[in-house]
mmCIF file of C-alpha atoms in Angstrom:
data_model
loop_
_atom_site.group_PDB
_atom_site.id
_atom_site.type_symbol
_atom_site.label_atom_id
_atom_site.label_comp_id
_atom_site.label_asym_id
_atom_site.label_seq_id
_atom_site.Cartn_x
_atom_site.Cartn_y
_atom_site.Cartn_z
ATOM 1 C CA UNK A 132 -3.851 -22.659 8.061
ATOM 2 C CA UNK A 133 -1.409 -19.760 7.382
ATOM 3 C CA UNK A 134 2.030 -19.559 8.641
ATOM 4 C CA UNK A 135 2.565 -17.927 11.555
ATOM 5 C CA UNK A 136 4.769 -15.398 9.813
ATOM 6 C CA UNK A 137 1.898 -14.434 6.869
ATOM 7 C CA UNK A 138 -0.427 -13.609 9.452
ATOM 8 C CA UNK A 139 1.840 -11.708 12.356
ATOM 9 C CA UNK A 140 3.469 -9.674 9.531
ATOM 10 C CA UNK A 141 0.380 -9.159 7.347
ATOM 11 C CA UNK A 142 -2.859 -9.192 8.997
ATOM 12 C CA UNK A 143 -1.487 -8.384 12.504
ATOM 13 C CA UNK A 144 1.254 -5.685 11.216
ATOM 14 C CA UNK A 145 0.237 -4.581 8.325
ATOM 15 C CA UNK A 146 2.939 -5.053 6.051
ATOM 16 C CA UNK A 147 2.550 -5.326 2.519
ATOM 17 C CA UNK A 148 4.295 -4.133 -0.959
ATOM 18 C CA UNK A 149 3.957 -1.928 -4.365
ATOM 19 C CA UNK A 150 2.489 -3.854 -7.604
ATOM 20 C CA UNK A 151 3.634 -2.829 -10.643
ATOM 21 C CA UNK A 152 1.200 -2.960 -13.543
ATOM 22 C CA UNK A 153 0.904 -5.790 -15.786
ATOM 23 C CA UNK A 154 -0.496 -5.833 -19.081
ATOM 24 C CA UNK A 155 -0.678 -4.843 -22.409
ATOM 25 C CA UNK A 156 -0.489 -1.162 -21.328
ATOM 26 C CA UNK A 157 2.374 -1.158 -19.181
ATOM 27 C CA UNK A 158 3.304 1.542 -16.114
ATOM 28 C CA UNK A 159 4.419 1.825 -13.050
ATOM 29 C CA UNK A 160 3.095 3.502 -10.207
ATOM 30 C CA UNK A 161 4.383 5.888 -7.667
ATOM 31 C CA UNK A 162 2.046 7.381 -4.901
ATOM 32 C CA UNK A 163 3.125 10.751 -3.006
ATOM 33 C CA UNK A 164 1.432 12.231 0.061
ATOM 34 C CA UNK A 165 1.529 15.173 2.243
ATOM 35 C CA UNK A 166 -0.626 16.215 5.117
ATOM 36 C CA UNK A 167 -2.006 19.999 6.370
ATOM 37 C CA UNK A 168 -2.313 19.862 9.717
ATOM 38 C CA UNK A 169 -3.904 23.497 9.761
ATOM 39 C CA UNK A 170 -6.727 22.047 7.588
ATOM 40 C CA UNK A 171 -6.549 18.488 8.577
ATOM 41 C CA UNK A 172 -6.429 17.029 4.824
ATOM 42 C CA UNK A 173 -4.352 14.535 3.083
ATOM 43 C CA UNK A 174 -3.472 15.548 -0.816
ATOM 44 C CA UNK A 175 -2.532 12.924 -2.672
ATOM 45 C CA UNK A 176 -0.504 12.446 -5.629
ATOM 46 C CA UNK A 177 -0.206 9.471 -8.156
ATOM 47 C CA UNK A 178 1.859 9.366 -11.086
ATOM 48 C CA UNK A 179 1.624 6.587 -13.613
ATOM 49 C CA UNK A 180 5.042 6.459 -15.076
ATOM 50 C CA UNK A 181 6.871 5.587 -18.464
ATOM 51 C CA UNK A 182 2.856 4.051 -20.134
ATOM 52 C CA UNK A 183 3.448 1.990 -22.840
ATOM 53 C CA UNK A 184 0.590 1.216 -25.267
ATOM 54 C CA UNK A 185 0.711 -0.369 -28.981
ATOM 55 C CA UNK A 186 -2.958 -1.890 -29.632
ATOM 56 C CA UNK A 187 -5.984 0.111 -30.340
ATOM 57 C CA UNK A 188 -7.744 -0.982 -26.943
ATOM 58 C CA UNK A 189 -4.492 0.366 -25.219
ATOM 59 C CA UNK A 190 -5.309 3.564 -27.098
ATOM 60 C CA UNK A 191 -9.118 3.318 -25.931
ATOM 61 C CA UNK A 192 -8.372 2.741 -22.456
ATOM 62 C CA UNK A 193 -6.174 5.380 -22.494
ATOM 63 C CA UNK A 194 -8.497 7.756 -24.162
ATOM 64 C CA UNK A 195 -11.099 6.761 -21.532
ATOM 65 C CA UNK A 196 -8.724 7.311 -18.739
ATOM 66 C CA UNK A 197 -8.305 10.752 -20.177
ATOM 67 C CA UNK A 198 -12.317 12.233 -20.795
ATOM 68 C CA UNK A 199 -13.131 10.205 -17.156
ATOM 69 C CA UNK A 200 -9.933 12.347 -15.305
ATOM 70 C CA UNK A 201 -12.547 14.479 -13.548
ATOM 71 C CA UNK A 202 -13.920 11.103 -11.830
ATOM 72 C CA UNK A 203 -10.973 9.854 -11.092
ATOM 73 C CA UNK A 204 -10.155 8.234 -7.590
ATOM 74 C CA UNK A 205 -7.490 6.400 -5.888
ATOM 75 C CA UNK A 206 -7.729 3.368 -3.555
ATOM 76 C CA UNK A 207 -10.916 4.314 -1.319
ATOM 77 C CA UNK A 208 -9.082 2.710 1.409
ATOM 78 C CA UNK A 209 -6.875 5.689 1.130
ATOM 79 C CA UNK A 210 -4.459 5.767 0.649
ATOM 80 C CA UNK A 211 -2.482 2.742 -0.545
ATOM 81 C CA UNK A 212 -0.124 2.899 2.535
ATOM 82 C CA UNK A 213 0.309 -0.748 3.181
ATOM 83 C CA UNK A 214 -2.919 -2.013 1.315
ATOM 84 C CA UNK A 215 -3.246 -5.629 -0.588
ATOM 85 C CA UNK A 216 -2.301 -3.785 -3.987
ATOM 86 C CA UNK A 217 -2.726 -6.784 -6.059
ATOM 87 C CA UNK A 218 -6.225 -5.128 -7.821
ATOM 88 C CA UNK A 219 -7.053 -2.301 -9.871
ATOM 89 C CA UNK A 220 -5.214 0.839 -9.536
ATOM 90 C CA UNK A 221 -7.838 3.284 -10.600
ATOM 91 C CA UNK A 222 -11.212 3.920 -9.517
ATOM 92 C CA UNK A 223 -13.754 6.230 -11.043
ATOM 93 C CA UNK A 224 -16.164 7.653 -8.725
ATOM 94 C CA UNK A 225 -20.101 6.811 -10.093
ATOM 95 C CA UNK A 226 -21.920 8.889 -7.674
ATOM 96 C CA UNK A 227 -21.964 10.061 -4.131
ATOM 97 C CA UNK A 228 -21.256 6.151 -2.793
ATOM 98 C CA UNK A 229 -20.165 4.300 -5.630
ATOM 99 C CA UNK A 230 -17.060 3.768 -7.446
ATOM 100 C CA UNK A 231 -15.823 1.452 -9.915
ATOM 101 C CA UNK A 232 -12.734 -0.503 -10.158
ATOM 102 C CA UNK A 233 -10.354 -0.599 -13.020
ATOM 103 C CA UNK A 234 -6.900 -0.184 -14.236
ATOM 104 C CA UNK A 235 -4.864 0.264 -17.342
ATOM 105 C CA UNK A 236 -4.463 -3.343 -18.514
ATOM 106 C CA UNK A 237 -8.589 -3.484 -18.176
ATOM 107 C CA UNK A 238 -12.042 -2.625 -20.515
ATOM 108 C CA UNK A 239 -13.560 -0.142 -18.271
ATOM 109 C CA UNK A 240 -17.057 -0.555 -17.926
ATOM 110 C CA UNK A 241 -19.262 1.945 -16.834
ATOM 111 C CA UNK A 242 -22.442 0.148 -17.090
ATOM 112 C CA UNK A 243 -21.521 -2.745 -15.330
ATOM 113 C CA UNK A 244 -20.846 -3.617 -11.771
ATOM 114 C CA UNK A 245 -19.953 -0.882 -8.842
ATOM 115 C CA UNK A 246 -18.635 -0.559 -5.614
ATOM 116 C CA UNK A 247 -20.620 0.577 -2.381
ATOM 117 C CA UNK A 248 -18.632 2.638 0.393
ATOM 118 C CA UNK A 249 -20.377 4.372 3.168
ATOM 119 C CA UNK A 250 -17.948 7.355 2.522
ATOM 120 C CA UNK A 251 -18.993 10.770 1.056
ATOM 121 C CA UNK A 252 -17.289 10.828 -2.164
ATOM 122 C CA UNK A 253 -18.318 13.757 -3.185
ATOM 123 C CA UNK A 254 -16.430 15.311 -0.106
ATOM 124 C CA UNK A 255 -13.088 14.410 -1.569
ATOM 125 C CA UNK A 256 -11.988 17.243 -3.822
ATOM 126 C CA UNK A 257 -10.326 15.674 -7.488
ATOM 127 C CA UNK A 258 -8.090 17.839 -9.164
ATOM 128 C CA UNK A 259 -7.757 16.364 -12.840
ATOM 129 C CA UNK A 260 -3.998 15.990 -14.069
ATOM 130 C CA UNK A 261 -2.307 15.520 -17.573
ATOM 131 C CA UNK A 262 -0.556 13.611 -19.963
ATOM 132 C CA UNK A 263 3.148 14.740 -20.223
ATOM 133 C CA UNK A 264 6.578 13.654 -20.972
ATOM 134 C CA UNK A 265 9.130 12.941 -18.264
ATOM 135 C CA UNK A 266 12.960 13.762 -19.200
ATOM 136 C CA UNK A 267 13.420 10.051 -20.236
ATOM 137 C CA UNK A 268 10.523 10.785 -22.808
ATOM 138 C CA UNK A 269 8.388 8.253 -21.284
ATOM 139 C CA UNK A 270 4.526 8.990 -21.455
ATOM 140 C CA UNK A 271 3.786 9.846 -17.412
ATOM 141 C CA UNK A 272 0.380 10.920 -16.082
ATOM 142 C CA UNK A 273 -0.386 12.662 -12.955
ATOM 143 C CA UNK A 274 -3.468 13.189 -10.630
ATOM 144 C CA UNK A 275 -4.261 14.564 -7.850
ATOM 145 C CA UNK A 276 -6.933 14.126 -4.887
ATOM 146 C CA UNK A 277 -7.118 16.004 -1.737
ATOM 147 C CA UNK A 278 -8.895 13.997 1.214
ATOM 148 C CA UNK A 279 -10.442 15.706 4.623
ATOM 149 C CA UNK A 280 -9.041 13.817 7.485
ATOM 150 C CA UNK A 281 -12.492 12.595 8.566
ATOM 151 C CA UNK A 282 -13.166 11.028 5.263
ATOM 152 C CA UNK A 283 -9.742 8.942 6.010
ATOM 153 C CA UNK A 284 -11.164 8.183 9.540
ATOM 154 C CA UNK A 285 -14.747 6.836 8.440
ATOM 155 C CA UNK A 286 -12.146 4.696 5.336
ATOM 156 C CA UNK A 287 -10.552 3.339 8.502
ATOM 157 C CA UNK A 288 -13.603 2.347 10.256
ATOM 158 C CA UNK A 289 -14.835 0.745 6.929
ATOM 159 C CA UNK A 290 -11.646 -1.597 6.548
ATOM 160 C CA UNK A 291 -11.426 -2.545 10.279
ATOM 161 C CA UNK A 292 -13.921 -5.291 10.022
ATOM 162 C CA UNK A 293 -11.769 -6.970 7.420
ATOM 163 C CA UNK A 294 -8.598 -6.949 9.771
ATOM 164 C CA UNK A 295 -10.511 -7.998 12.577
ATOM 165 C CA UNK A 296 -11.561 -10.826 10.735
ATOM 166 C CA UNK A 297 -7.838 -12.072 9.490
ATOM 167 C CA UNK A 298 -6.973 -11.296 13.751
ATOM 168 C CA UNK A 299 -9.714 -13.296 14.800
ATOM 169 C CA UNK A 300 -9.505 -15.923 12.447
ATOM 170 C CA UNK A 301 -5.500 -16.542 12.909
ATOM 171 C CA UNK A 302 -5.794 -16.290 16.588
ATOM 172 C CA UNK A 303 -8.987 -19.096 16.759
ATOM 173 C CA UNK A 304 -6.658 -21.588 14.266
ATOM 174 C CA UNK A 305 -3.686 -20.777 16.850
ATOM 175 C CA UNK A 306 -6.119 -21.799 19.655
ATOM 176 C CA UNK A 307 -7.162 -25.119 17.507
ATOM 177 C CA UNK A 308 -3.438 -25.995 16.803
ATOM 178 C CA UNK A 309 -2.494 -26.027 20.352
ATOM 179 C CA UNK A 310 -4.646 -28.786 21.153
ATOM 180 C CA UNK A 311 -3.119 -30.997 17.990
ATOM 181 C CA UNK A 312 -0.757 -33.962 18.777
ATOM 182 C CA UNK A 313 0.290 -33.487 15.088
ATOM 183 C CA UNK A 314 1.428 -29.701 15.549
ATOM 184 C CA UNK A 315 5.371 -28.988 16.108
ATOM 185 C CA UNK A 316 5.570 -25.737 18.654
ATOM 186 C CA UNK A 317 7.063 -23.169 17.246
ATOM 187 C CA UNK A 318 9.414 -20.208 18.924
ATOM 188 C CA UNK A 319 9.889 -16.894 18.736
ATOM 189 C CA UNK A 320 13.186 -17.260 17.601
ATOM 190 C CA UNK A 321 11.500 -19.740 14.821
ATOM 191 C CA UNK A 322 9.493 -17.069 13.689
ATOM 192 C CA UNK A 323 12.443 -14.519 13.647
ATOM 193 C CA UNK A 324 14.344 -16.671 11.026
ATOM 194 C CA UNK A 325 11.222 -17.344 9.148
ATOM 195 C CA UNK A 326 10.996 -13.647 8.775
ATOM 196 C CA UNK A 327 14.150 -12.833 7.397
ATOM 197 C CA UNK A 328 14.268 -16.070 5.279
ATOM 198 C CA UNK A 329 10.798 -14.922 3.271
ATOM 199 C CA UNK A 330 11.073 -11.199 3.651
ATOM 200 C CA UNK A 331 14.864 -10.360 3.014
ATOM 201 C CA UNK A 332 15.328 -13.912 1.423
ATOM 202 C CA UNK A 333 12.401 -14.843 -0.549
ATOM 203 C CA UNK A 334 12.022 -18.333 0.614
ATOM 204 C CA UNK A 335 9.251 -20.183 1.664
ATOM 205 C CA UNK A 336 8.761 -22.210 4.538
ATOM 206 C CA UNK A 337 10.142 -26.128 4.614
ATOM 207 C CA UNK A 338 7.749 -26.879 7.372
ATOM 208 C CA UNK A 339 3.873 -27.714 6.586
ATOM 209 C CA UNK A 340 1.542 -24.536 7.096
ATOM 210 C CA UNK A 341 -1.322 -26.506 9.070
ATOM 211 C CA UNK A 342 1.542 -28.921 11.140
ATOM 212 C CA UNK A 343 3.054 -25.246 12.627
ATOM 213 C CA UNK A 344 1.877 -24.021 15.878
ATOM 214 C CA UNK A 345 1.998 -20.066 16.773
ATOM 215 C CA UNK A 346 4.622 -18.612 19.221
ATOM 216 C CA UNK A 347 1.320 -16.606 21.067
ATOM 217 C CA UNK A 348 0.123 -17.453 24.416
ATOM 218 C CA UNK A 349 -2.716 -18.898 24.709
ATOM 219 C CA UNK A 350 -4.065 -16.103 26.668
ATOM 220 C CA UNK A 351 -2.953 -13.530 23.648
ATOM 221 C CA UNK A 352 -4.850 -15.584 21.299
ATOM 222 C CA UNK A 353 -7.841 -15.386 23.483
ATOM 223 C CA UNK A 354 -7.467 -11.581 24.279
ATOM 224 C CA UNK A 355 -7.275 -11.119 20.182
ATOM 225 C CA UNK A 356 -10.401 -12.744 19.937
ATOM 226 C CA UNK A 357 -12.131 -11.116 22.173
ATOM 227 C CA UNK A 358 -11.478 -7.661 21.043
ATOM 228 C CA UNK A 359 -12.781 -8.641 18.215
ATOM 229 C CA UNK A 360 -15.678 -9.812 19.516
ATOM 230 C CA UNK A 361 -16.542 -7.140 21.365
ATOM 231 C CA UNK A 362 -15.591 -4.457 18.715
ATOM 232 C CA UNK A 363 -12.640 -3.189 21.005
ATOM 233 C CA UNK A 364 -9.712 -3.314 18.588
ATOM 234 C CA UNK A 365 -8.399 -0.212 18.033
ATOM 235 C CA UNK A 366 -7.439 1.605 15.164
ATOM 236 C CA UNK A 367 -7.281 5.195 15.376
ATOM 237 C CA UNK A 368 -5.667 8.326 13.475
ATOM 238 C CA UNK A 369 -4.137 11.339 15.022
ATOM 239 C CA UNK A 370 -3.065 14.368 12.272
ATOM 240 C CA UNK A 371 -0.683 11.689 9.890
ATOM 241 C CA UNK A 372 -0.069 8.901 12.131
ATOM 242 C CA UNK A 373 -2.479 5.908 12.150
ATOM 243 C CA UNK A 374 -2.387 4.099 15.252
ATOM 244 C CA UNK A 375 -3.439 0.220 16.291
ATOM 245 C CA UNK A 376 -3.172 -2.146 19.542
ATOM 246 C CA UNK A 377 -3.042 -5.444 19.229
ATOM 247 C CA UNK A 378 -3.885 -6.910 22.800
ATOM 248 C CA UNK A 379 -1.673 -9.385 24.180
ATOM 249 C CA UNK A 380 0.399 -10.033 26.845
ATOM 250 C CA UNK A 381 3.367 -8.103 27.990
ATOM 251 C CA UNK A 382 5.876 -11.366 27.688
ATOM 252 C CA UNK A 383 4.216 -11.572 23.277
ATOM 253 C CA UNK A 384 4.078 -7.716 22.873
ATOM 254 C CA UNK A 385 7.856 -7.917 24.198
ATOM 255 C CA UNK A 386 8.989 -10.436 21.566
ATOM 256 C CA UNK A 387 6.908 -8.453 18.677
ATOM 257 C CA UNK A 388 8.931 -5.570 19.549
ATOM 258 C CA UNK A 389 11.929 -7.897 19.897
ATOM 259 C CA UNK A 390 10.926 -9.468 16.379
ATOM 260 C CA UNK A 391 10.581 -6.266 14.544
ATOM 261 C CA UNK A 392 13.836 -4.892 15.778
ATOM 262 C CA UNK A 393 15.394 -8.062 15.115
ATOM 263 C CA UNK A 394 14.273 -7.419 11.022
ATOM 264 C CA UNK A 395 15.164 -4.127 11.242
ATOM 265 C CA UNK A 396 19.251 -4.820 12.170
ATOM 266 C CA UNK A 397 18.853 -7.824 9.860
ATOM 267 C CA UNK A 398 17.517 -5.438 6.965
ATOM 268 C CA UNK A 399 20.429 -2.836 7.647
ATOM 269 C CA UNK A 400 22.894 -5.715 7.812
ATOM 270 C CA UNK A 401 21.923 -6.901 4.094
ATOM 271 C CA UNK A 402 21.608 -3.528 2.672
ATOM 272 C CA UNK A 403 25.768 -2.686 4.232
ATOM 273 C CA UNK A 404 26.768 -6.192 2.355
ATOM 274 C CA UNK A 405 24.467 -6.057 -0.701
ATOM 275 C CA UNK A 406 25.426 -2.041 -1.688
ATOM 276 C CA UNK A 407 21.824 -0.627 -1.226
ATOM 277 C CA UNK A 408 19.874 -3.235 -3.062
ATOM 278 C CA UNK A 409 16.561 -1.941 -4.782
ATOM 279 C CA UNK A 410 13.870 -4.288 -2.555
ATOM 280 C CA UNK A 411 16.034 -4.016 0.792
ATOM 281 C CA UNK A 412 15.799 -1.049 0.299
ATOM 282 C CA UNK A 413 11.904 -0.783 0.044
ATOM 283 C CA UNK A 414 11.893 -3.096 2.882
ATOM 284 C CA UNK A 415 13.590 -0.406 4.901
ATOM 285 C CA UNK A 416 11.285 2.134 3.383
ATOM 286 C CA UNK A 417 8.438 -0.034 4.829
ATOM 287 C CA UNK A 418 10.204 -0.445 8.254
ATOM 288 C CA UNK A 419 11.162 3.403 8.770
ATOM 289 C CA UNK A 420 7.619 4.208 8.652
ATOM 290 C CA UNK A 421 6.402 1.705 11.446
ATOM 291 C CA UNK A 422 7.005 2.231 15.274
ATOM 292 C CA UNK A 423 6.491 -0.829 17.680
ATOM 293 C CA UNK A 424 5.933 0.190 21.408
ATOM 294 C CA UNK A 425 4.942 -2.295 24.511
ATOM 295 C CA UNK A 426 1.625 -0.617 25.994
ATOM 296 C CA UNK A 427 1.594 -1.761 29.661
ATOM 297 C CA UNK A 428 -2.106 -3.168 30.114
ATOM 298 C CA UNK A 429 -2.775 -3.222 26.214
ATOM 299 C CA UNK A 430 -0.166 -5.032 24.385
ATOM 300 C CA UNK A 431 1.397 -3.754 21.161
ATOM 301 C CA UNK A 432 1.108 -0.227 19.974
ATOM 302 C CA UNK A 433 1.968 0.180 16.325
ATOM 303 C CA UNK A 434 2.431 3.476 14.581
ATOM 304 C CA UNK A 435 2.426 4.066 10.570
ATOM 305 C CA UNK A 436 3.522 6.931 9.998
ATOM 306 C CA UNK A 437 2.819 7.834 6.452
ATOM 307 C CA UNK A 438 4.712 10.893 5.984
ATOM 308 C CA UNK A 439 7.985 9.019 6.391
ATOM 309 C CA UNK A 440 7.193 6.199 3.801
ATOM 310 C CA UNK A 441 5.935 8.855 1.415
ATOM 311 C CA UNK A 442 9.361 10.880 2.310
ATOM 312 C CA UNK A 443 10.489 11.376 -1.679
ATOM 313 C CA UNK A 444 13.757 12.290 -3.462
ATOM 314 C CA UNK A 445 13.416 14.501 -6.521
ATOM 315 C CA UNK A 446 14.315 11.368 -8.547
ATOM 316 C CA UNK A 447 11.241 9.404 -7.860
ATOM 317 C CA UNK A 448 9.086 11.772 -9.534
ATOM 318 C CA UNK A 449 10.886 11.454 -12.845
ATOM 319 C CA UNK A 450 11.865 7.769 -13.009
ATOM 320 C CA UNK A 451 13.847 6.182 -15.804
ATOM 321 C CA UNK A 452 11.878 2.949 -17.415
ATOM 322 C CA UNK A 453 12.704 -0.220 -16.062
ATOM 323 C CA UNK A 454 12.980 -1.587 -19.266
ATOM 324 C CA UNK A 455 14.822 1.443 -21.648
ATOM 325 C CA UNK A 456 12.404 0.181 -24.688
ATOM 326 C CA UNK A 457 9.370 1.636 -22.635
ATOM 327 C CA UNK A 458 9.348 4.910 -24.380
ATOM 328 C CA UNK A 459 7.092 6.739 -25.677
ATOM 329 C CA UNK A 460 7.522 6.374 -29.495
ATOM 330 C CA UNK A 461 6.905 9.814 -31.346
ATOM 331 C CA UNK A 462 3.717 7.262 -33.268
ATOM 332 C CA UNK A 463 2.090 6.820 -29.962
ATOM 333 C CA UNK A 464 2.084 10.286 -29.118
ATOM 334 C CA UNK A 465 0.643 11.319 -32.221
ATOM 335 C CA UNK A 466 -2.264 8.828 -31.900
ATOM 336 C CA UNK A 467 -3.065 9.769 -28.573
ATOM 337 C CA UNK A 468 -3.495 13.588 -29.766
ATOM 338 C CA UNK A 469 -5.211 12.445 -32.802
ATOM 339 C CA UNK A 470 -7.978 11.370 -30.256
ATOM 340 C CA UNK A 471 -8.237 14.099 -28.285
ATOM 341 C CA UNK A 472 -5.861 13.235 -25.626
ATOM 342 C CA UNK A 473 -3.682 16.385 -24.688
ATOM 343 C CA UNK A 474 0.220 15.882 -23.796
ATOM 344 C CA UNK A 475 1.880 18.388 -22.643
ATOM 345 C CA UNK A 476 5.092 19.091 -23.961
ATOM 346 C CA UNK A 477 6.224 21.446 -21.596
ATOM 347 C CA UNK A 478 5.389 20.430 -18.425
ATOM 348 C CA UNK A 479 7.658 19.316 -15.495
ATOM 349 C CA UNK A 480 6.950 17.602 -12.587
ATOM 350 C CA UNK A 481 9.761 19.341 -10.835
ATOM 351 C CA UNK A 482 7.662 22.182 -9.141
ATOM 352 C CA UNK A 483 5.117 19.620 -8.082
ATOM 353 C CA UNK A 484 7.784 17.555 -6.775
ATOM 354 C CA UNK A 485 8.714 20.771 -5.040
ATOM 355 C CA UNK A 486 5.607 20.883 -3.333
ATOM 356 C CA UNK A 487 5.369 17.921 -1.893
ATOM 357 C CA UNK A 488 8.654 18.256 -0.184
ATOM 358 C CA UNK A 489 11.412 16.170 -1.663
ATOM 359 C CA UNK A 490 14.773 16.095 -0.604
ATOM 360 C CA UNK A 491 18.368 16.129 -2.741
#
């Protein structure tokens, strides 16, 4: 059984982080997003930072990456807000409802095995970017998809089975535990330490997974289970915000509020001590862009607010490598070209970072 604390704050909340690339080609990836209310669309932007390649099947994939741009999609679970972004980073639209799933470190195979969706993927509009070289004189790539809002509705709908499931299936085990001899209870205030000692801490728990009871109610376990059984969780988006209840009662939506707030000050507190430390700080990134509220009747209301996550400083669109030897050597450029690959010497990402609204 999962801990208490990988369920609440994953399948429950929603919480999750960035991946960066492995592999023999090597990047990092930064997502931007901004939202038209006017038209109701999301345009998306993705730039694949300081690539590093040195073999010939880097070179291929690379090459592939770059005659394919027109197909070119992001996460069809759009976008990759607070998805599981252990998997593939790119996928390549097949047809109207298929897609396949790839990423830089990976042969991509056309031929082979594809993706359904229930999503009209011709209705999201791909506008092809380019090779080009940041100031650092890394190798970047941008791209570009713009997505109507109802396309991001029916993506919603399509995932909500799969976090019903995780609901249903952590709230039946927290119903099964409570009837063990073997299981220790566990508190709220339990929880709240667990949280900040594997979130802000990196530890993991001392105490057995499946000997660990859940702080719930009974009765919010069984109100859980039943909106999933009856298809009444909601998830819902208005213009940017994406919205979801978790029922429960008022005395467990109180101490999720309670718990998140609790992370919050804790977060702050560590960031004040620790002089802005790179993963508090994406912590705090993630918590900005979440609202908890206690629905009367309902339970938990939680809010992701996209726009504030995405919320970009003219420095993350032209990021220095990680590791200073991840430049592009003037050899790799050359090959590239030699293939057909255009890089654009004189393009900066500046005016696009303009447009989507980044801040000094």
């Amino acid at each position: 059984m999962s801990s208490p604390r990988s369920y609440v704050f994953r399948a429950i909340l929603l919480l999750s982080t960035a991946v960066l690339l492995a592999g023999c080609v090597k990047t990092e990836k930064r997502d931007f997003v901004k939202y038209a209310e006017t038209t109701d669309t999301f345009d998306l932007l993705r730039i694949f930072t300081n690539i590093k390649a040195s073999s010939p099947d880097d070179f291929d994939r690379i090459e592939t990456i770059w005659k394919r741009r027109d197909s070119i999609l992001f996460n069809p679970t759009l976008p990759d807000f607070f998805a599981d972004l252990t998997g593939p980073s790119i996928y390549f639209k097949k047809n109207k409802h298929n897609y396949i799933l790839s990423n830089f470190d990976s042969d991509i195979d056309f031929g082979g095995d594809f993706h359904k969706t229930n999503v009209d993927l011709d209705s999201i509009r791909i506008v092809p970017g380019e090779f080009y070289l940041n100031s650092h004189q890394g190798l970047n790539y941008y791209h570009r998809i713009v997505v109507p809002g109802a396309i991001v509705d029916r993506l919603i709908e399509e995932i909500k089975p799969k976090i019903a499931e995780s609901i249903a299936r952590y709230a039946e085990e927290g119903l099964k535990a409570a009837n063990r001899q073997d299981v220790e209870p566990t508190t709220w205030d339990d929880i709240r330490k667990e949280i900040v000692a594997q979130i802000l801490d990196n530890k993991k728990s001392d105490s057995p997974e499946d000997h660990r009871s859940t702080p719930f109610e009974p009765e919010s376990l069984r109100m859980l289970i039943n909106a999933v059984a009856d298809s009444s969780l909601t998830i819902h988006r208005t213009g940017d915000e994406i919205k979801f209840v978790a029922p429960m009662t008022i005395r467990d939506a109180r101490e999720v509020v309670e718990t998140f707030d609790f992370l919050n000050k804790k977060t702050f507190e560590r960031i004040k001590i620790a002089n802005a430390d790179k993963n508090l700080l994406f912590i705090q990134k993630i918590l900005n862009s979440l609202v908890f509220r206690v629905v009367a009747t309902a339970g938990v209301e939680i809010t992701l607010k996209p726009s504030i996550y995405f919320a970009a400083a003219e420095e993350d669109f032209d990021t220095a490598p990680a590791n200073t030897n991840i430049v592009a050597p003037i050899s790799t450029i050359r090959k590239l070209e030699a293939r057909g690959v255009k890089i654009n010497h004189e393009f900066s990402i500046r005016e696009l970072a303009k447009e989507f609204g980044t801040h000094k």
